[in-house]
mmCIF file of N, CA and C in Angstrom:
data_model
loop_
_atom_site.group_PDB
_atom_site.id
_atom_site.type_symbol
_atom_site.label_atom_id
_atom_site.label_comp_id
_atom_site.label_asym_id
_atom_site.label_seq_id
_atom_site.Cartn_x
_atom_site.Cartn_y
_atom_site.Cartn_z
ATOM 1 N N UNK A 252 0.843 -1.178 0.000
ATOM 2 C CA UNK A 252 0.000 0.000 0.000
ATOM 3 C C UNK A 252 0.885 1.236 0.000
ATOM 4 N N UNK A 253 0.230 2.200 -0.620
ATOM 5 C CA UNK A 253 1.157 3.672 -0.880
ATOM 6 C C UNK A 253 0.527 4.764 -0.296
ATOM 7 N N UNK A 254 0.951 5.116 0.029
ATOM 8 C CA UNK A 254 1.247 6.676 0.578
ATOM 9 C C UNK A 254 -0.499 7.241 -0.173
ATOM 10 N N UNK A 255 -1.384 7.945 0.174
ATOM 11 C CA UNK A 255 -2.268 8.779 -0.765
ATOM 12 C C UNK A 255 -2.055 9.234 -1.823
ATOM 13 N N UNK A 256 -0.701 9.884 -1.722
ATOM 14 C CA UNK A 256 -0.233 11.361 -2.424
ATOM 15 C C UNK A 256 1.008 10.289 -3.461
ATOM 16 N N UNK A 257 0.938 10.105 -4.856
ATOM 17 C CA UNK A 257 1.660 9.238 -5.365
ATOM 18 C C UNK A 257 1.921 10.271 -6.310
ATOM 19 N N UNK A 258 3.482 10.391 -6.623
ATOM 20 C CA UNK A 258 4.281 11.132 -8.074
ATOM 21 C C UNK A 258 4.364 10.388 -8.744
ATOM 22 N N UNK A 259 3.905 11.230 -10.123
ATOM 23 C CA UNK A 259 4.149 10.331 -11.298
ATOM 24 C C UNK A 259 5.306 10.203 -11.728
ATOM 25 N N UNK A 260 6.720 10.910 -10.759
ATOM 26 C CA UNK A 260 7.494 10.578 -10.939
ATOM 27 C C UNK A 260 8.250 9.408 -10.723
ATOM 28 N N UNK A 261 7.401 8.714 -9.418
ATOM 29 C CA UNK A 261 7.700 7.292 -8.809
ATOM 30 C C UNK A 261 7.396 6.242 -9.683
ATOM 31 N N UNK A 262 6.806 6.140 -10.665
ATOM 32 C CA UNK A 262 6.104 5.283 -11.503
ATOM 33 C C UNK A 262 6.807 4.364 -12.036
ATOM 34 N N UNK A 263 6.319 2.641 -11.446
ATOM 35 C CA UNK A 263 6.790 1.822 -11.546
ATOM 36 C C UNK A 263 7.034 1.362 -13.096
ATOM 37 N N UNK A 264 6.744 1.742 -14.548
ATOM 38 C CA UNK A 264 7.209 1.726 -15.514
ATOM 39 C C UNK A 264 6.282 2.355 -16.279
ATOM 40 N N UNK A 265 7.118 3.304 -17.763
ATOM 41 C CA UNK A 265 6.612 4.023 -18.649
ATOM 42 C C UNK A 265 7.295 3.917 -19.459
ATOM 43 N N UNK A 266 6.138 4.867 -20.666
ATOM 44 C CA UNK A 266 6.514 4.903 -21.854
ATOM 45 C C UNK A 266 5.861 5.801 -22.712
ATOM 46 N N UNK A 267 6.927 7.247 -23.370
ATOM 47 C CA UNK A 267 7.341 7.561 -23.906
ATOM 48 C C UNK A 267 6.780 9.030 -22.616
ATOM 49 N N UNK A 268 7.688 8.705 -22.051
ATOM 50 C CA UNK A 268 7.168 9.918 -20.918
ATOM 51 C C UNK A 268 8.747 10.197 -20.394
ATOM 52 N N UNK A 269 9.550 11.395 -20.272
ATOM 53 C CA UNK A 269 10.306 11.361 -19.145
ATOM 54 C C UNK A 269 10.405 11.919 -18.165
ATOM 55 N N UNK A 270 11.619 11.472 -17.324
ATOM 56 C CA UNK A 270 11.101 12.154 -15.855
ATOM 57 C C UNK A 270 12.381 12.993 -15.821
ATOM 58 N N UNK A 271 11.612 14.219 -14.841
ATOM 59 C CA UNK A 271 12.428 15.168 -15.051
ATOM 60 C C UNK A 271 12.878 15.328 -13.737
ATOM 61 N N UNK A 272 13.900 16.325 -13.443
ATOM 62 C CA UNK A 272 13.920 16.415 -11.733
ATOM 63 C C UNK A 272 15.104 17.032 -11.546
ATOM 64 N N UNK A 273 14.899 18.909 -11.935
ATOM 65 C CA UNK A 273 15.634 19.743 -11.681
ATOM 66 C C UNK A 273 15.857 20.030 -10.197
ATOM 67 N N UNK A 274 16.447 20.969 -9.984
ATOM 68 C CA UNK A 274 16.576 21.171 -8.085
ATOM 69 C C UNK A 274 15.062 21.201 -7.582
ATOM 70 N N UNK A 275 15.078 20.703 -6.482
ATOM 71 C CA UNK A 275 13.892 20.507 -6.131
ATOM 72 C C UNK A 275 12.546 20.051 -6.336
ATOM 73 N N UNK A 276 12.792 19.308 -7.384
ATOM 74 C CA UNK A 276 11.507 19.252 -8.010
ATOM 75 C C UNK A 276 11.262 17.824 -8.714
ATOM 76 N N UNK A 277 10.403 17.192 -8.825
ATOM 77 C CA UNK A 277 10.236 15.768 -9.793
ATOM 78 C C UNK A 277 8.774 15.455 -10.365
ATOM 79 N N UNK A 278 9.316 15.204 -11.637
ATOM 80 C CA UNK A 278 7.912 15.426 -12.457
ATOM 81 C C UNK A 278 8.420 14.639 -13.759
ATOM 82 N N UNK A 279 7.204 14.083 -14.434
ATOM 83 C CA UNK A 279 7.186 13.722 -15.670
ATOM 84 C C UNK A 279 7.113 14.408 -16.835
ATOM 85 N N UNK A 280 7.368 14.561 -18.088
ATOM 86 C CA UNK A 280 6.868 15.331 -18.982
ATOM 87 C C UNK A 280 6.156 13.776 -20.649
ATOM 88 N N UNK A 281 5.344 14.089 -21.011
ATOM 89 C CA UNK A 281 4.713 13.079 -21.846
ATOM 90 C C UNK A 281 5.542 13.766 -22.590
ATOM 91 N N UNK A 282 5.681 13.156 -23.565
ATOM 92 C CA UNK A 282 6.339 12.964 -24.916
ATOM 93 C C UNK A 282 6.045 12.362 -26.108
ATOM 94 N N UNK A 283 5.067 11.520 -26.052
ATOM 95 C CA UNK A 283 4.413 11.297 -27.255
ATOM 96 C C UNK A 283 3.000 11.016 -27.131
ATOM 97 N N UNK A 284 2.323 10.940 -28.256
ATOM 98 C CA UNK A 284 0.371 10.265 -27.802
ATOM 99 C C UNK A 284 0.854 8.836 -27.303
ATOM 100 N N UNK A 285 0.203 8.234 -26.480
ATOM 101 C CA UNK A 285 -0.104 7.368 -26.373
ATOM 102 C C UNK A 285 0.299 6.774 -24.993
ATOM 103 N N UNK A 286 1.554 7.824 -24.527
ATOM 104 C CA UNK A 286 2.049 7.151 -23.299
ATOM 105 C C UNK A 286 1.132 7.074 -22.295
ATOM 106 N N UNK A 287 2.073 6.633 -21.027
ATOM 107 C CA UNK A 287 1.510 5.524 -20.301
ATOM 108 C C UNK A 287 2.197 5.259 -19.095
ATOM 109 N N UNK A 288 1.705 5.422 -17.995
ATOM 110 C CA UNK A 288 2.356 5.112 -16.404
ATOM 111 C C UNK A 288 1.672 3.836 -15.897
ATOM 112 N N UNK A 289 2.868 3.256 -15.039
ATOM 113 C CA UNK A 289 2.371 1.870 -14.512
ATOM 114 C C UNK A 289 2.471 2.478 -13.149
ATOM 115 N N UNK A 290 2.205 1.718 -12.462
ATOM 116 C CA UNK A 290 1.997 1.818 -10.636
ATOM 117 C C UNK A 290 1.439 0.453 -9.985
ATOM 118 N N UNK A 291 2.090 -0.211 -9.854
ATOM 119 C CA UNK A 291 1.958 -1.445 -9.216
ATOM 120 C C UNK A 291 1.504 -1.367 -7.440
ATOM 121 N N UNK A 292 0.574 -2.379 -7.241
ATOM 122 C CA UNK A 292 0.250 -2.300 -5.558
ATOM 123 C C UNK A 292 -0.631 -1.120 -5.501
ATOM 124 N N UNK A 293 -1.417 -0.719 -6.172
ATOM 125 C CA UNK A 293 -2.298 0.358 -5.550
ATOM 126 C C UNK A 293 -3.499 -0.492 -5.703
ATOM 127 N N UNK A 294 -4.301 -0.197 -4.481
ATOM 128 C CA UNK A 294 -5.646 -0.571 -3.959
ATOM 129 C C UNK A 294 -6.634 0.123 -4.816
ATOM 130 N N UNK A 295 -7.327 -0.373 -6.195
ATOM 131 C CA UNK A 295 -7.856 1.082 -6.106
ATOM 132 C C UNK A 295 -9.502 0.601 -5.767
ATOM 133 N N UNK A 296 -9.707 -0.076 -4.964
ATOM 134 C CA UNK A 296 -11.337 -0.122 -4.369
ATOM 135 C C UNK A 296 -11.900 0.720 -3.450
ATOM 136 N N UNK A 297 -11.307 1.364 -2.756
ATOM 137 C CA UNK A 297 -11.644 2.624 -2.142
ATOM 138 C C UNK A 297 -11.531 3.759 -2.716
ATOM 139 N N UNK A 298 -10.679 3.910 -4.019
ATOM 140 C CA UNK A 298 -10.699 5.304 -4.519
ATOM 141 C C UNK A 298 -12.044 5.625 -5.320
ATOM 142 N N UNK A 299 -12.350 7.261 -4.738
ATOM 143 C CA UNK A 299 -13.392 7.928 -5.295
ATOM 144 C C UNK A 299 -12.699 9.196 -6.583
ATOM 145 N N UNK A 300 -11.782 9.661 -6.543
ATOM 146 C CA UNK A 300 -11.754 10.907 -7.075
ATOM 147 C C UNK A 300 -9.685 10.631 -7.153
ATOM 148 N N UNK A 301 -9.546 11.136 -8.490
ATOM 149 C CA UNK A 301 -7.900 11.362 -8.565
ATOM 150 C C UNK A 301 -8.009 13.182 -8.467
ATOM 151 N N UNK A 302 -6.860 13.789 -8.220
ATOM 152 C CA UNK A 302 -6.529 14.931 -8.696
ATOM 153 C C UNK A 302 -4.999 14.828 -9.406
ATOM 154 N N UNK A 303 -4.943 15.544 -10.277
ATOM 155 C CA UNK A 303 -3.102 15.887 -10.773
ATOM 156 C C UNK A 303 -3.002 16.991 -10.933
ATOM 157 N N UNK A 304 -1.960 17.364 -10.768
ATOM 158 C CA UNK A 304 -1.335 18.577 -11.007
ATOM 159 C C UNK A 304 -0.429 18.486 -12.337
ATOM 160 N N UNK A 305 -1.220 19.363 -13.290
ATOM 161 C CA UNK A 305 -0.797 19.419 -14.600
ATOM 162 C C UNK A 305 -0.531 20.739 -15.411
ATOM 163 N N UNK A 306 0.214 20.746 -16.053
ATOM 164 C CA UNK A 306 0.626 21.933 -17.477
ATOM 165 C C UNK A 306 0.808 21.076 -18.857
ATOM 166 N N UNK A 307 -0.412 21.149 -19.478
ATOM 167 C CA UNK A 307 -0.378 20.416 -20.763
ATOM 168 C C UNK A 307 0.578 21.572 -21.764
ATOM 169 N N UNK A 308 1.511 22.913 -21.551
ATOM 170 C CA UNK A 308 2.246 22.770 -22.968
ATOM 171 C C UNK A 308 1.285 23.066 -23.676
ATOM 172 N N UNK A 309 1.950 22.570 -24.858
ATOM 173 C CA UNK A 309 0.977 22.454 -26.089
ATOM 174 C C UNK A 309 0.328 21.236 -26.795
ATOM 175 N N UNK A 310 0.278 20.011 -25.665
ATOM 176 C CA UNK A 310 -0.102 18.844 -25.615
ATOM 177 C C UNK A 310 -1.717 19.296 -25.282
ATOM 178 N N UNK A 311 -2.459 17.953 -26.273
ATOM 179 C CA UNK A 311 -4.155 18.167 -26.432
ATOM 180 C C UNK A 311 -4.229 16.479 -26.228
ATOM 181 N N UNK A 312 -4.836 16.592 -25.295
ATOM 182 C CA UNK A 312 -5.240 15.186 -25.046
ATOM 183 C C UNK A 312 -6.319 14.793 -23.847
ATOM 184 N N UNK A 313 -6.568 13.727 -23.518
ATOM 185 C CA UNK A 313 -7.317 13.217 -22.151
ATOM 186 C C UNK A 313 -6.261 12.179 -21.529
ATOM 187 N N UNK A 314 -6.495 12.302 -20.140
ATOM 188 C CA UNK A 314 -5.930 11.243 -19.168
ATOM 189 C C UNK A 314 -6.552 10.482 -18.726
ATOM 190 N N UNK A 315 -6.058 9.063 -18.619
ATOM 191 C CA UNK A 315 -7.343 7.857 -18.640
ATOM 192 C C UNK A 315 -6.437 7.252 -17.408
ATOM 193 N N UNK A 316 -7.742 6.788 -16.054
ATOM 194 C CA UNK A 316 -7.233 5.976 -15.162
ATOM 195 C C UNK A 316 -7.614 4.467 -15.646
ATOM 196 N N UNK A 317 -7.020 3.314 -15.569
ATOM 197 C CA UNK A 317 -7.402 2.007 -16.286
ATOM 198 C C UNK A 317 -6.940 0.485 -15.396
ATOM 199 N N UNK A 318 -7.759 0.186 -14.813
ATOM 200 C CA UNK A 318 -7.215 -0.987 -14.079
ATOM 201 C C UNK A 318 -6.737 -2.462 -15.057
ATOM 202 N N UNK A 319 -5.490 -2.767 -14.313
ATOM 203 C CA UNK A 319 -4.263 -3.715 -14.655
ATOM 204 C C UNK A 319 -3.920 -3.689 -16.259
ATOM 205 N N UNK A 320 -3.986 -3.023 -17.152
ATOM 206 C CA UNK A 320 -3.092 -3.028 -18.130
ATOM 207 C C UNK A 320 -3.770 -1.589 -19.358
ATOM 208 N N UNK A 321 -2.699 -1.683 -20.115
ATOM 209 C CA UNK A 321 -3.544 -0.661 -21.306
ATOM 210 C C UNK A 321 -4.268 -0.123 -21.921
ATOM 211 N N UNK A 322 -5.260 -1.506 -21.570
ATOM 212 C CA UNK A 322 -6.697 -2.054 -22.311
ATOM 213 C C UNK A 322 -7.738 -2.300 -21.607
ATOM 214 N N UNK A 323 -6.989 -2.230 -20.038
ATOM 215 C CA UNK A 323 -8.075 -2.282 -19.048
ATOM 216 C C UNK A 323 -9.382 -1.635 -18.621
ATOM 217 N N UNK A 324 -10.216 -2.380 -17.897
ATOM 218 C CA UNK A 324 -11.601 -1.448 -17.726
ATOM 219 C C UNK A 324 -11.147 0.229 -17.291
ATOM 220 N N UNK A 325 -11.897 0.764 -17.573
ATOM 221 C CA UNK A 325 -11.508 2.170 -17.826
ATOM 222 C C UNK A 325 -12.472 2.743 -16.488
ATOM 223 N N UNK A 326 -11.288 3.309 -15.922
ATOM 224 C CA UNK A 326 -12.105 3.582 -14.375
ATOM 225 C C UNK A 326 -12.396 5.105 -14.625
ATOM 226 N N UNK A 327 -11.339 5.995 -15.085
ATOM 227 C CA UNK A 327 -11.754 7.449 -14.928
ATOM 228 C C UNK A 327 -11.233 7.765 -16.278
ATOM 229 N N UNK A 328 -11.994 9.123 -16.371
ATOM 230 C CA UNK A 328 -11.018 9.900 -17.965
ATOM 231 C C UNK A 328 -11.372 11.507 -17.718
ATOM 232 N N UNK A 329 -10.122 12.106 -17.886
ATOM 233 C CA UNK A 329 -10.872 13.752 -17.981
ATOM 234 C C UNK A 329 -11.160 14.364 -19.339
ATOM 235 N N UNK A 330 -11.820 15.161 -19.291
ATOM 236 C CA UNK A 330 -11.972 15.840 -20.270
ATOM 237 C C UNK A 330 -11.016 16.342 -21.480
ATOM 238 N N UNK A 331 -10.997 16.929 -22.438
ATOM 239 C CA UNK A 331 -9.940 17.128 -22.987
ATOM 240 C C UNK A 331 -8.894 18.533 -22.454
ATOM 241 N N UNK A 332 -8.075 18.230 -22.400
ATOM 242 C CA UNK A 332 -6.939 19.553 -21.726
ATOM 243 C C UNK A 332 -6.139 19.572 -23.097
ATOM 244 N N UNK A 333 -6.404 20.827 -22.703
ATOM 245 C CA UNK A 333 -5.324 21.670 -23.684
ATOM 246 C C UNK A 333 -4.433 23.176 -22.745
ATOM 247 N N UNK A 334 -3.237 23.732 -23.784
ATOM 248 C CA UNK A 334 -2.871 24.720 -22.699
ATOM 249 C C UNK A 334 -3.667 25.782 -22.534
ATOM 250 N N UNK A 335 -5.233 25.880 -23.548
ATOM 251 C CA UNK A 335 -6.308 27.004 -22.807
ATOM 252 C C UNK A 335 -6.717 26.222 -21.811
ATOM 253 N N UNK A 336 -6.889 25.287 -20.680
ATOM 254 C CA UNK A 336 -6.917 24.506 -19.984
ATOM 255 C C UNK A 336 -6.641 25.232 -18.280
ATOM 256 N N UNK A 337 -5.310 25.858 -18.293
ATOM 257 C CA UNK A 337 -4.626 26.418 -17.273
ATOM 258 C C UNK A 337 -4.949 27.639 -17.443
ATOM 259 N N UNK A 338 -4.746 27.914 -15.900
ATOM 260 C CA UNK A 338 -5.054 29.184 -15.600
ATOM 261 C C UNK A 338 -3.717 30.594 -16.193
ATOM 262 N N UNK A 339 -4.232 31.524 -16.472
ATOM 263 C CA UNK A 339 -3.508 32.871 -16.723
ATOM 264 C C UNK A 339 -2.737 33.533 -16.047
ATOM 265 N N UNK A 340 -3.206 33.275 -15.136
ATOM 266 C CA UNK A 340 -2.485 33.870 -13.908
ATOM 267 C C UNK A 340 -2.635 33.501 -12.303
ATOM 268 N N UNK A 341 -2.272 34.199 -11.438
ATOM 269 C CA UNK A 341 -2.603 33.458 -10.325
ATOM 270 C C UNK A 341 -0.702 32.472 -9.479
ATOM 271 N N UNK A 342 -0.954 31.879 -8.493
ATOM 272 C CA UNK A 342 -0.531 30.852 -7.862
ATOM 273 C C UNK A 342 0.020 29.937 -8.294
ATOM 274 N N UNK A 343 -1.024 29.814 -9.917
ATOM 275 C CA UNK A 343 -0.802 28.270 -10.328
ATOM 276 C C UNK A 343 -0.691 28.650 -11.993
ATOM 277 N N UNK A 344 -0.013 29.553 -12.156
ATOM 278 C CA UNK A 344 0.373 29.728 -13.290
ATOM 279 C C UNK A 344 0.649 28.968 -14.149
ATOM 280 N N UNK A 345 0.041 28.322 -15.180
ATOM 281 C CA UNK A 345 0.576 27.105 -15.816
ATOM 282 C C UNK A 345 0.201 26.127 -15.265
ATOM 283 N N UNK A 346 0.444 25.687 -14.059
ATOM 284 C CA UNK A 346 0.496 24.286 -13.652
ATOM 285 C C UNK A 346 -0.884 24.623 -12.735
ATOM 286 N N UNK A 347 -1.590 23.654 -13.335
ATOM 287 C CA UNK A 347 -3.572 23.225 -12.500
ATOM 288 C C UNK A 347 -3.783 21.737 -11.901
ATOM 289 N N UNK A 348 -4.725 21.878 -11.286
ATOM 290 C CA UNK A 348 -5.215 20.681 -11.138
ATOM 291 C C UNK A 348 -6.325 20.600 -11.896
ATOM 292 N N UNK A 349 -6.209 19.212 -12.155
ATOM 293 C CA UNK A 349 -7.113 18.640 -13.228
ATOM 294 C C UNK A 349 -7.973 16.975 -11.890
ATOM 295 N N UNK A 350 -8.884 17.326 -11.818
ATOM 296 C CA UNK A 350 -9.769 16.083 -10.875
ATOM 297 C C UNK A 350 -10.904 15.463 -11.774
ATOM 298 N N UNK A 351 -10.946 14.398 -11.698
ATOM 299 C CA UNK A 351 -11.853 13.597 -12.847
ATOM 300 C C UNK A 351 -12.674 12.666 -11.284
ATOM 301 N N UNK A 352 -14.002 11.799 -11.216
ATOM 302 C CA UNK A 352 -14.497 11.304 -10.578
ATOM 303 C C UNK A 352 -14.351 9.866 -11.456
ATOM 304 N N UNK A 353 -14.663 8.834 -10.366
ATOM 305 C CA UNK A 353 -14.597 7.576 -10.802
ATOM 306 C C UNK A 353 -15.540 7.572 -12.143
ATOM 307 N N UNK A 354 -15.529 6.845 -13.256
ATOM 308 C CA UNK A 354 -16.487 5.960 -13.530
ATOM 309 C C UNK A 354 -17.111 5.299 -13.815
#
């Protein structure tokens, strides 16, 4: 079992994503359509709700939660994000949270 709060930088295997991790900091950046984070050992029968903290760039896409493989039943998906997506200004300049519900 893990921690609540899981980085997608911890991610037990990917693809075509890298991880970045200037001073202080650790994070992924996608890199092509299609990629893909693994995370092994997560419970997810109690989860109701993901949040991430995201800056899609100039990446247009949706994020799909999917139990045990690629193709798996499809638990969550958000909407489409794009970089009109994030906020202008503010705190969170660039980087938002994006929360999708189970379903």
């Amino acid at each position: 079992m893990r921690n609540t709060t899981v980085s997608a930088y911890s991610a037990d295997g990917i693809e075509n994503v890298a991880r970045a991790n200037p001073v202080d900091e650790h994070y992924v950046q996608v890199t092509a359509s299609g990629s893909w984070l693994l995370f092994r050992d997560i419970d997810l029968n109690q989860i109701k709700k993901i949040t991430l903290s995201i800056m899609p760039g100039n990446t247009v896409g949706k994020i799909q939660v999917r139990a045990g493989s690629l193709d798996g039943k499809l638990l969550a998906e958000t909407g489409v994000l794009t970089k009109d997506s994030r906020p202008a200004s503010g705190p969170q300049e660039g980087w938002f949270d994006a929360s999708f519900l189970w379903a």
